[in-house]
Each structure stands twice: as structure tokens, then as C-alpha cells.
């Protein structure tokens, strides 16, 4: 096993720091952390800039995310191990890893005491980051090379793994039909790719008809698309044409005001079916009686487990879940940390379903 100390690292590193949600970010030099027991230091190669980042770190934080300013932004990355402590048993310097955004209490339940990189802890938009050992998942780089998967294409992983966590929680199996709403955003669009890789049939609902057409083209015989009407009755009638729905997965964001599609989705699930809420919608009026009489099971999922993430990586490493432009997953832009504000604005316009924008603090 290799070990490393800060003597092999620079004394400082650059990071994109946000002082408040109303001030532009600045690149600052911060003291290099040491690899303490139970932690690992990572050099982020590509770190996803989600399209709503500008509404968290700028514009006054209209989404009201609980950000602890000042903070280094960014919640996840694909990176290389830069330093490890003596108690690291499996990771070594140079390993390719994911950086997972949710830092959980060791030994606690899944939802307890969750801290988030880029919100309550310094994040991945930096040349270095120290995270708990369990937040760095190893990637089989030889398998990537065998299948000609680039590290930049692998950087779609953070979008894909979220939906996978929800599908695993509800027990989605091959041959089932899953309804995804809204399917035209970051996570909903990624969910279509994941569901197809898991062998499911997909009904994708959303407002952007151009993106719906792109999702349909992924697998024309297994993907149905439907534009949101804004009416519960209209959507229920339209969904009925596609037959029984086994699973309904929803990613509605907090900015949504019309939640009729959620009610329509619930009312369209078959008797004994499952509903998976993964979004951040405000209070919702639900069809209580329908849920009871039809024996529907509702699951709320926050992100995913370590086991689920490792299994999603296997789908990628084996080529079961395809990546890259040929698979409908395109990188629209790669930015330096110094381009912070411009990068967030670009992502707000260009990122979304099948489209990613990244910072590359240590691009390979």
C-alpha cells in the first residue's frame, strides 16, 4: 500500500470560493490539508456544474439552499487520489475515484446527520479536497480503457447515480414500465438512461419537447414521451394509453408551482405499484384515497447508498450503461476555476438532460 504526506503536495491549492450568494466568486489559495486518519485527499479532474448552481451560489440563492458561506462550491467529482493516511487499506495514490457529495455519520442511519460538500463543507471546485475514505469510491480504470470510456464522459456519473439510488429503493426490475417526471432536467434525463440500462420501459414526461424527442431517440421502441399539460385529468388520460405503470419516479424542483403532474403520476400507477419521490417540491396535496385503495407504496429517497453507487459504477465499467455523445450524453463545456461566474452562467443555459458542464481543476 502506498502512503503520502503533505510533503509530496504543494503547501497551498487553488479553490473557487463563494463569500455570499450576492457576490461573485474568487479563486483563492488555501492551505493544503493533511491526510488525517479516516480521510483521503483527492485531486478533482472534472467536477460537474449543475444547471441550477447559479441559483444556489449566486442570484441571492432563490432556491433557499442551506449554504454555509464562505464556502468552496461543488458537490462531486471524478478525481485521483493525491494522498492517503496509514489506515487506508484499499486506496493508493494515483487511483481514479469518485468524490461523493453526502458525508454521513459513521454507523448512523442513511438519513441521519448528512453534511453536503459545497453546502455545509468545502466542495470540489478546487485543486484538492479532503473527504472521508468512504466518500471516495474506486473506479476500475482498466475497464474504462477497454471500453474506450474517457474520464470526461465518466463525469456524467453524478447525474446517473441519483436516479439509480431511487430505482434500487423501489426495486425496479427489467421489463417493468417506469414513469419519469420531469424527464427533461439533469436528474430526470439521466434517469431515462439508467432505467433503459436496467431493462425497463420508460415513459418520459416534461415540457421541453426538443429534449423529449432526444430521449425518444435513445430507444424508440422502449421510450414513450408525453408533454406536460398542466391538467391532472388530461395527463391521466394521456398516460392511460401506455398501459400499466409499475413505478413512478419524480424529480420536481422547489421552483415548480404547478404540481399537477405529480398527482397525475400517482393516479396512473397500477394497483400495488411504487412511487419514488427524489425531488424537492414544496407541500403537495395527494390523492389519499387512491393511494390507500390501490395499495400504492411511496418511497422518499435522498441520494443513494455507497453500495448502490458501487453497483452503478459496475454498470458503467461493464458497458451496460453507455456513456459519451454516441449514447446521448454530451459535454457542452469545460471551464477553469478562474472562469467561475461565466461557467455558472453557461451551465444555467446549456446544461440539462444529456448535457453537462464541468470545472476541470486538474484536467487530464
Tab-separated table of C-alpha atoms in Angstrom:
chain	number	residue	atom	x	y	z
A	1	UNK	CA	0.000	0.000	0.000
A	2	UNK	CA	1.256	3.451	-0.887
A	3	UNK	CA	1.111	6.299	1.576
A	4	UNK	CA	1.615	10.002	1.144
A	5	UNK	CA	2.139	13.081	3.221
A	6	UNK	CA	1.714	16.762	2.536
A	7	UNK	CA	5.447	16.958	1.742
A	8	UNK	CA	4.512	15.491	-1.660
A	9	UNK	CA	1.832	18.113	-2.173
A	10	UNK	CA	2.080	21.890	-2.598
A	11	UNK	CA	1.709	23.959	0.553
A	12	UNK	CA	-1.366	25.665	-0.901
A	13	UNK	CA	-4.013	24.910	-3.513
A	14	UNK	CA	-6.467	26.992	-5.523
A	15	UNK	CA	-10.203	26.885	-4.850
A	16	UNK	CA	-13.286	28.714	-6.095
A	17	UNK	CA	-14.658	30.455	-3.010
A	18	UNK	CA	-18.123	31.975	-2.663
A	19	UNK	CA	-18.335	34.613	0.067
A	20	UNK	CA	-22.094	35.048	-0.314
A	21	UNK	CA	-24.896	34.414	-2.799
A	22	UNK	CA	-24.765	38.043	-3.892
A	23	UNK	CA	-21.027	38.398	-4.557
A	24	UNK	CA	-19.025	36.923	-7.449
A	25	UNK	CA	-16.744	34.003	-6.566
A	26	UNK	CA	-12.990	34.412	-6.298
A	27	UNK	CA	-10.129	31.970	-6.762
A	28	UNK	CA	-8.171	31.845	-3.534
A	29	UNK	CA	-5.111	30.000	-2.253
A	30	UNK	CA	-5.910	27.796	0.723
A	31	UNK	CA	-3.559	25.765	2.922
A	32	UNK	CA	-3.192	22.173	1.763
A	33	UNK	CA	-4.914	19.747	4.154
A	34	UNK	CA	-3.185	16.713	5.621
A	35	UNK	CA	-4.470	13.160	5.083
A	36	UNK	CA	-5.757	12.509	8.581
A	37	UNK	CA	-6.814	9.001	9.671
A	38	UNK	CA	-10.088	8.048	8.021
A	39	UNK	CA	-9.714	10.611	5.235
A	40	UNK	CA	-8.176	10.898	1.782
A	41	UNK	CA	-7.024	13.844	-0.336
A	42	UNK	CA	-8.277	13.932	-3.918
A	43	UNK	CA	-7.253	15.962	-6.968
A	44	UNK	CA	-10.536	16.666	-8.803
A	45	UNK	CA	-10.203	16.161	-12.564
A	46	UNK	CA	-13.761	17.011	-13.587
A	47	UNK	CA	-16.425	18.423	-11.301
A	48	UNK	CA	-19.996	18.824	-12.524
A	49	UNK	CA	-21.584	22.293	-12.649
A	50	UNK	CA	-25.309	21.607	-12.318
A	51	UNK	CA	-27.534	23.995	-14.239
A	52	UNK	CA	-29.155	25.413	-11.096
A	53	UNK	CA	-25.825	26.163	-9.373
A	54	UNK	CA	-26.214	29.839	-10.247
A	55	UNK	CA	-29.417	29.888	-8.171
A	56	UNK	CA	-27.596	28.499	-5.135
A	57	UNK	CA	-24.264	30.316	-5.132
A	58	UNK	CA	-25.465	33.486	-6.874
A	59	UNK	CA	-28.603	35.479	-7.668
A	60	UNK	CA	-29.345	35.697	-3.937
A	61	UNK	CA	-29.866	31.903	-3.600
A	62	UNK	CA	-33.541	31.916	-4.720
A	63	UNK	CA	-33.755	28.168	-4.111
A	64	UNK	CA	-33.003	28.841	-0.422
A	65	UNK	CA	-30.422	26.081	-0.140
A	66	UNK	CA	-28.773	25.931	3.310
A	67	UNK	CA	-25.335	27.136	2.231
A	68	UNK	CA	-22.728	27.942	4.880
A	69	UNK	CA	-20.873	30.895	3.389
A	70	UNK	CA	-17.993	31.409	2.768
A	71	UNK	CA	-17.586	28.098	1.032
A	72	UNK	CA	-15.838	26.289	-1.817
A	73	UNK	CA	-18.555	25.246	-4.246
A	74	UNK	CA	-19.165	21.907	-5.933
A	75	UNK	CA	-20.578	18.662	-4.633
A	76	UNK	CA	-18.907	15.863	-6.558
A	77	UNK	CA	-16.048	14.991	-8.873
A	78	UNK	CA	-14.080	12.361	-10.684
A	79	UNK	CA	-10.530	12.630	-9.418
A	80	UNK	CA	-7.271	10.964	-8.485
A	81	UNK	CA	-6.036	10.120	-5.033
A	82	UNK	CA	-3.312	12.590	-4.090
A	83	UNK	CA	-2.542	11.450	-0.539
A	84	UNK	CA	-3.708	8.731	1.839
A	85	UNK	CA	-3.247	8.111	5.580
A	86	UNK	CA	-1.728	4.923	7.019
A	87	UNK	CA	-5.178	3.442	7.735
A	88	UNK	CA	-6.193	3.439	4.054
A	89	UNK	CA	-6.401	-0.257	3.128
A	90	UNK	CA	-7.617	-0.186	-0.466
A	91	UNK	CA	-6.920	3.239	-1.959
A	92	UNK	CA	-3.488	4.306	-3.133
A	93	UNK	CA	-2.013	7.433	-4.652
A	94	UNK	CA	-2.956	7.744	-8.323
A	95	UNK	CA	-6.177	5.727	-8.103
A	96	UNK	CA	-9.142	7.049	-10.062
A	97	UNK	CA	-12.129	7.640	-7.781
A	98	UNK	CA	-15.452	9.368	-7.454
A	99	UNK	CA	-15.936	12.043	-4.821
A	100	UNK	CA	-19.345	11.527	-3.203
A	101	UNK	CA	-21.232	14.630	-2.014
A	102	UNK	CA	-23.069	13.354	1.075
A	103	UNK	CA	-20.962	12.976	4.211
A	104	UNK	CA	-22.863	10.812	6.692
A	105	UNK	CA	-22.355	9.954	10.325
A	106	UNK	CA	-20.350	6.746	10.527
A	107	UNK	CA	-22.526	3.904	11.717
A	108	UNK	CA	-25.679	6.042	11.665
A	109	UNK	CA	-28.853	5.507	9.622
A	110	UNK	CA	-28.917	6.599	5.999
A	111	UNK	CA	-30.666	9.922	6.575
A	112	UNK	CA	-29.020	10.978	9.843
A	113	UNK	CA	-26.634	13.923	10.166
A	114	UNK	CA	-25.962	14.373	6.460
A	115	UNK	CA	-23.439	17.057	5.554
A	116	UNK	CA	-23.042	18.104	1.952
A	117	UNK	CA	-19.908	19.066	0.068
A	118	UNK	CA	-20.360	22.522	-1.382
A	119	UNK	CA	-23.147	23.402	1.057
A	120	UNK	CA	-22.037	22.785	4.629
A	121	UNK	CA	-18.466	21.653	3.839
A	122	UNK	CA	-15.921	22.916	1.295
A	123	UNK	CA	-16.583	21.301	-2.068
A	124	UNK	CA	-14.904	20.018	-5.197
A	125	UNK	CA	-14.398	23.172	-7.270
A	126	UNK	CA	-10.781	23.169	-6.169
A	127	UNK	CA	-7.406	21.662	-6.979
A	128	UNK	CA	-7.580	19.494	-3.835
A	129	UNK	CA	-10.228	18.264	-1.440
A	130	UNK	CA	-10.101	16.134	1.696
A	131	UNK	CA	-13.018	13.756	2.214
A	132	UNK	CA	-13.748	10.725	4.404
A	133	UNK	CA	-12.373	7.489	2.965
A	134	UNK	CA	-15.895	6.181	2.386
A	135	UNK	CA	-16.642	9.186	0.158
A	136	UNK	CA	-14.023	8.139	-2.390
A	137	UNK	CA	-15.209	5.181	-4.471
A	138	UNK	CA	-12.644	3.305	-6.581
A	139	UNK	CA	-13.118	3.110	-10.341
A	140	UNK	CA	-11.798	0.252	-12.495
A	141	UNK	CA	-9.744	2.350	-14.886
A	142	UNK	CA	-8.651	-0.705	-16.890
A	143	UNK	CA	-12.316	-1.476	-17.615
A	144	UNK	CA	-12.823	2.099	-18.812
A	145	UNK	CA	-9.865	1.853	-21.169
A	146	UNK	CA	-11.130	-1.483	-22.508
A	147	UNK	CA	-14.425	0.162	-23.471
A	148	UNK	CA	-12.908	3.469	-24.608
A	149	UNK	CA	-14.708	5.415	-21.882
A	150	UNK	CA	-12.981	8.742	-21.273
A	151	UNK	CA	-12.730	10.298	-17.841
A	152	UNK	CA	-14.620	13.319	-19.154
A	153	UNK	CA	-17.502	11.088	-20.258
A	154	UNK	CA	-17.396	9.330	-16.880
A	155	UNK	CA	-18.045	12.733	-15.292
A	156	UNK	CA	-21.754	12.173	-16.083
A	157	UNK	CA	-21.750	9.669	-13.202
A	158	UNK	CA	-23.062	12.145	-10.544
A	159	UNK	CA	-26.269	12.680	-12.523
A	160	UNK	CA	-26.813	8.996	-13.261
A	161	UNK	CA	-26.230	7.581	-9.798
A	162	UNK	CA	-29.003	9.626	-8.148
A	163	UNK	CA	-31.768	8.031	-10.207
A	164	UNK	CA	-30.190	4.614	-9.720
A	165	UNK	CA	-30.468	5.001	-5.942
A	166	UNK	CA	-34.190	5.636	-6.275
A	167	UNK	CA	-34.754	2.749	-8.684
A	168	UNK	CA	-32.945	0.388	-6.339
A	169	UNK	CA	-35.002	1.584	-3.383
A	170	UNK	CA	-38.261	0.740	-5.171
A	171	UNK	CA	-36.929	-2.490	-6.628
A	172	UNK	CA	-37.232	-1.644	-10.325
A	173	UNK	CA	-36.712	-4.777	-12.409
A	174	UNK	CA	-36.212	-5.464	-16.098
A	175	UNK	CA	-39.410	-5.421	-18.121
A	176	UNK	CA	-41.270	-3.004	-15.856
A	177	UNK	CA	-42.640	0.340	-17.013
A	178	UNK	CA	-41.401	3.461	-15.222
A	179	UNK	CA	-42.837	6.959	-15.493
A	180	UNK	CA	-40.252	9.740	-15.002
A	181	UNK	CA	-41.157	13.382	-14.341
A	182	UNK	CA	-39.852	15.871	-15.210
A	183	UNK	CA	-37.616	13.926	-17.596
A	184	UNK	CA	-36.099	16.964	-19.295
A	185	UNK	CA	-33.854	18.134	-16.441
A	186	UNK	CA	-30.474	16.933	-15.159
A	187	UNK	CA	-31.669	14.080	-12.998
A	188	UNK	CA	-34.854	13.160	-14.846
A	189	UNK	CA	-32.997	12.939	-18.144
A	190	UNK	CA	-30.283	10.821	-16.535
A	191	UNK	CA	-32.993	8.585	-15.071
A	192	UNK	CA	-34.113	7.652	-18.587
A	193	UNK	CA	-30.615	6.387	-19.397
A	194	UNK	CA	-30.402	4.438	-16.152
A	195	UNK	CA	-33.857	2.880	-16.492
A	196	UNK	CA	-33.042	1.696	-20.006
A	197	UNK	CA	-29.761	0.171	-18.799
A	198	UNK	CA	-31.736	-1.666	-16.097
A	199	UNK	CA	-34.021	-3.157	-18.739
A	200	UNK	CA	-37.126	-1.061	-18.089
A	201	UNK	CA	-39.601	0.556	-20.454
A	202	UNK	CA	-39.782	4.334	-19.966
A	203	UNK	CA	-42.475	6.986	-20.170
A	204	UNK	CA	-40.719	10.368	-20.085
A	205	UNK	CA	-42.805	13.458	-19.275
A	206	UNK	CA	-41.630	17.045	-19.478
A	207	UNK	CA	-42.172	20.462	-21.024
A	208	UNK	CA	-39.210	20.686	-23.394
A	209	UNK	CA	-40.375	18.843	-26.496
A	210	UNK	CA	-36.953	19.037	-28.144
A	211	UNK	CA	-35.378	17.134	-25.263
A	212	UNK	CA	-38.304	14.697	-25.178
A	213	UNK	CA	-37.592	13.898	-28.828
A	214	UNK	CA	-33.919	13.292	-27.985
A	215	UNK	CA	-34.929	10.911	-25.190
A	216	UNK	CA	-37.278	9.070	-27.527
A	217	UNK	CA	-34.409	8.599	-29.983
A	218	UNK	CA	-32.348	6.777	-27.346
A	219	UNK	CA	-34.556	3.685	-27.730
A	220	UNK	CA	-37.630	4.376	-29.880
A	221	UNK	CA	-39.251	1.027	-29.092
A	222	UNK	CA	-38.796	1.370	-25.319
A	223	UNK	CA	-39.228	5.114	-24.668
A	224	UNK	CA	-42.573	6.903	-24.839
A	225	UNK	CA	-42.751	10.663	-24.343
A	226	UNK	CA	-45.511	12.972	-23.200
A	227	UNK	CA	-45.624	16.749	-22.856
A	228	UNK	CA	-46.930	18.002	-19.517
A	229	UNK	CA	-50.369	19.590	-19.952
A	230	UNK	CA	-50.763	21.251	-16.552
A	231	UNK	CA	-54.014	19.335	-16.014
A	232	UNK	CA	-54.343	16.232	-13.852
A	233	UNK	CA	-57.229	14.791	-15.851
A	234	UNK	CA	-55.552	15.410	-19.208
A	235	UNK	CA	-52.288	13.809	-18.116
A	236	UNK	CA	-54.022	10.794	-16.542
A	237	UNK	CA	-55.963	10.174	-19.757
A	238	UNK	CA	-52.812	10.506	-21.863
A	239	UNK	CA	-50.816	8.149	-19.619
A	240	UNK	CA	-53.562	5.516	-19.730
A	241	UNK	CA	-52.780	4.944	-23.407
A	242	UNK	CA	-49.402	3.449	-22.481
A	243	UNK	CA	-50.727	0.680	-20.251
A	244	UNK	CA	-49.984	-0.163	-16.603
A	245	UNK	CA	-47.229	1.837	-14.887
A	246	UNK	CA	-45.215	-0.103	-12.316
A	247	UNK	CA	-43.008	2.677	-10.960
A	248	UNK	CA	-43.342	6.460	-10.871
A	249	UNK	CA	-40.144	8.437	-10.169
A	250	UNK	CA	-40.329	12.205	-9.657
A	251	UNK	CA	-37.641	14.908	-9.514
A	252	UNK	CA	-39.776	18.057	-9.206
A	253	UNK	CA	-37.597	21.043	-8.157
A	254	UNK	CA	-38.529	23.592	-5.477
A	255	UNK	CA	-39.227	26.324	-8.033
A	256	UNK	CA	-42.162	24.393	-9.565
A	257	UNK	CA	-45.579	25.902	-8.897
A	258	UNK	CA	-47.868	23.578	-10.858
A	259	UNK	CA	-47.596	20.106	-9.329
A	260	UNK	CA	-50.441	18.530	-11.277
A	261	UNK	CA	-48.049	16.087	-12.951
A	262	UNK	CA	-47.239	14.523	-9.580
A	263	UNK	CA	-50.895	13.877	-8.838
A	264	UNK	CA	-51.370	12.531	-12.350
A	265	UNK	CA	-48.414	10.212	-11.880
A	266	UNK	CA	-49.752	8.848	-8.602
A	267	UNK	CA	-53.182	8.245	-10.137
A	268	UNK	CA	-51.617	6.415	-13.091
A	269	UNK	CA	-49.635	3.832	-11.133
A	270	UNK	CA	-51.099	0.319	-11.180
A	271	UNK	CA	-52.549	-1.397	-8.139
A	272	UNK	CA	-49.660	-2.323	-5.835
A	273	UNK	CA	-47.235	-0.097	-7.746
A	274	UNK	CA	-44.435	2.035	-6.330
A	275	UNK	CA	-43.818	5.772	-6.212
A	276	UNK	CA	-40.355	7.251	-5.704
A	277	UNK	CA	-40.002	10.899	-4.694
A	278	UNK	CA	-36.470	12.260	-5.243
A	279	UNK	CA	-37.188	15.930	-5.900
A	280	UNK	CA	-37.510	18.957	-3.674
A	281	UNK	CA	-41.095	20.063	-4.233
A	282	UNK	CA	-42.996	22.088	-1.697
A	283	UNK	CA	-46.098	20.800	0.091
A	284	UNK	CA	-48.209	18.561	-2.115
A	285	UNK	CA	-51.875	17.637	-1.977
A	286	UNK	CA	-52.002	13.891	-2.624
A	287	UNK	CA	-54.898	11.636	-3.724
A	288	UNK	CA	-55.076	9.962	-0.324
A	289	UNK	CA	-57.950	7.598	-1.064
A	290	UNK	CA	-56.404	6.336	-4.305
A	291	UNK	CA	-53.146	5.569	-2.515
A	292	UNK	CA	-54.967	3.556	0.155
A	293	UNK	CA	-57.449	1.719	-2.054
A	294	UNK	CA	-54.833	0.792	-4.662
A	295	UNK	CA	-52.196	-0.261	-2.169
A	296	UNK	CA	-49.543	2.085	-3.521
A	297	UNK	CA	-46.142	2.230	-1.865
A	298	UNK	CA	-44.439	5.622	-1.584
A	299	UNK	CA	-40.673	5.874	-1.092
A	300	UNK	CA	-38.760	9.049	-0.361
A	301	UNK	CA	-35.115	8.736	-1.418
A	302	UNK	CA	-32.322	11.142	-0.571
A	303	UNK	CA	-29.470	10.394	-2.966
A	304	UNK	CA	-28.181	6.803	-2.765
A	305	UNK	CA	-26.122	4.416	-0.655
A	306	UNK	CA	-22.466	3.528	-1.081
A	307	UNK	CA	-23.451	0.029	-2.185
A	308	UNK	CA	-25.797	1.422	-4.819
A	309	UNK	CA	-23.101	3.768	-6.109
A	310	UNK	CA	-20.608	0.916	-6.449
A	311	UNK	CA	-23.198	-1.120	-8.352
A	312	UNK	CA	-23.904	1.792	-10.711
A	313	UNK	CA	-20.172	2.012	-11.410
A	314	UNK	CA	-20.270	-1.679	-12.368
A	315	UNK	CA	-22.990	-0.926	-14.924
A	316	UNK	CA	-20.649	1.653	-16.450
A	317	UNK	CA	-17.489	-0.449	-16.224
A	318	UNK	CA	-19.183	-3.415	-17.916
A	319	UNK	CA	-20.600	-1.272	-20.695
A	320	UNK	CA	-24.195	-1.950	-19.655
A	321	UNK	CA	-24.803	1.763	-19.095
A	322	UNK	CA	-23.384	3.585	-22.108
A	323	UNK	CA	-21.658	6.959	-21.843
A	324	UNK	CA	-20.492	9.582	-24.295
A	325	UNK	CA	-22.024	11.539	-27.183
A	326	UNK	CA	-22.988	8.364	-29.079
A	327	UNK	CA	-25.125	7.418	-26.068
A	328	UNK	CA	-26.792	10.837	-25.924
A	329	UNK	CA	-24.587	12.263	-23.156
A	330	UNK	CA	-22.612	15.285	-24.349
A	331	UNK	CA	-20.197	17.589	-22.527
A	332	UNK	CA	-21.112	21.135	-23.540
A	333	UNK	CA	-18.265	22.944	-21.807
A	334	UNK	CA	-15.198	22.556	-19.584
A	335	UNK	CA	-14.026	25.552	-17.541
A	336	UNK	CA	-11.088	26.623	-15.410
A	337	UNK	CA	-11.719	27.733	-11.832
A	338	UNK	CA	-10.806	31.276	-12.857
A	339	UNK	CA	-13.890	31.326	-15.101
A	340	UNK	CA	-16.207	30.785	-12.151
A	341	UNK	CA	-19.043	33.220	-12.793
A	342	UNK	CA	-19.043	32.652	-16.551
A	343	UNK	CA	-19.090	28.892	-16.012
A	344	UNK	CA	-22.162	29.055	-13.788
A	345	UNK	CA	-23.990	31.269	-16.261
A	346	UNK	CA	-23.047	28.957	-19.135
A	347	UNK	CA	-24.266	25.905	-17.226
A	348	UNK	CA	-27.575	27.608	-16.467
A	349	UNK	CA	-28.169	27.982	-20.205
A	350	UNK	CA	-26.533	24.878	-21.659
A	351	UNK	CA	-26.615	22.081	-19.056
A	352	UNK	CA	-29.587	19.775	-18.637
A	353	UNK	CA	-30.807	16.378	-19.793
A	354	UNK	CA	-27.983	14.750	-21.735
A	355	UNK	CA	-25.805	17.870	-21.439
A	356	UNK	CA	-23.100	18.530	-18.870
A	357	UNK	CA	-20.746	21.364	-17.964
A	358	UNK	CA	-17.710	20.852	-15.748
A	359	UNK	CA	-14.898	22.583	-13.954
A	360	UNK	CA	-11.550	20.907	-14.631
A	361	UNK	CA	-9.209	21.920	-11.782
A	362	UNK	CA	-6.659	19.249	-12.817
A	363	UNK	CA	-7.756	18.283	-16.315
A	364	UNK	CA	-6.084	15.207	-17.847
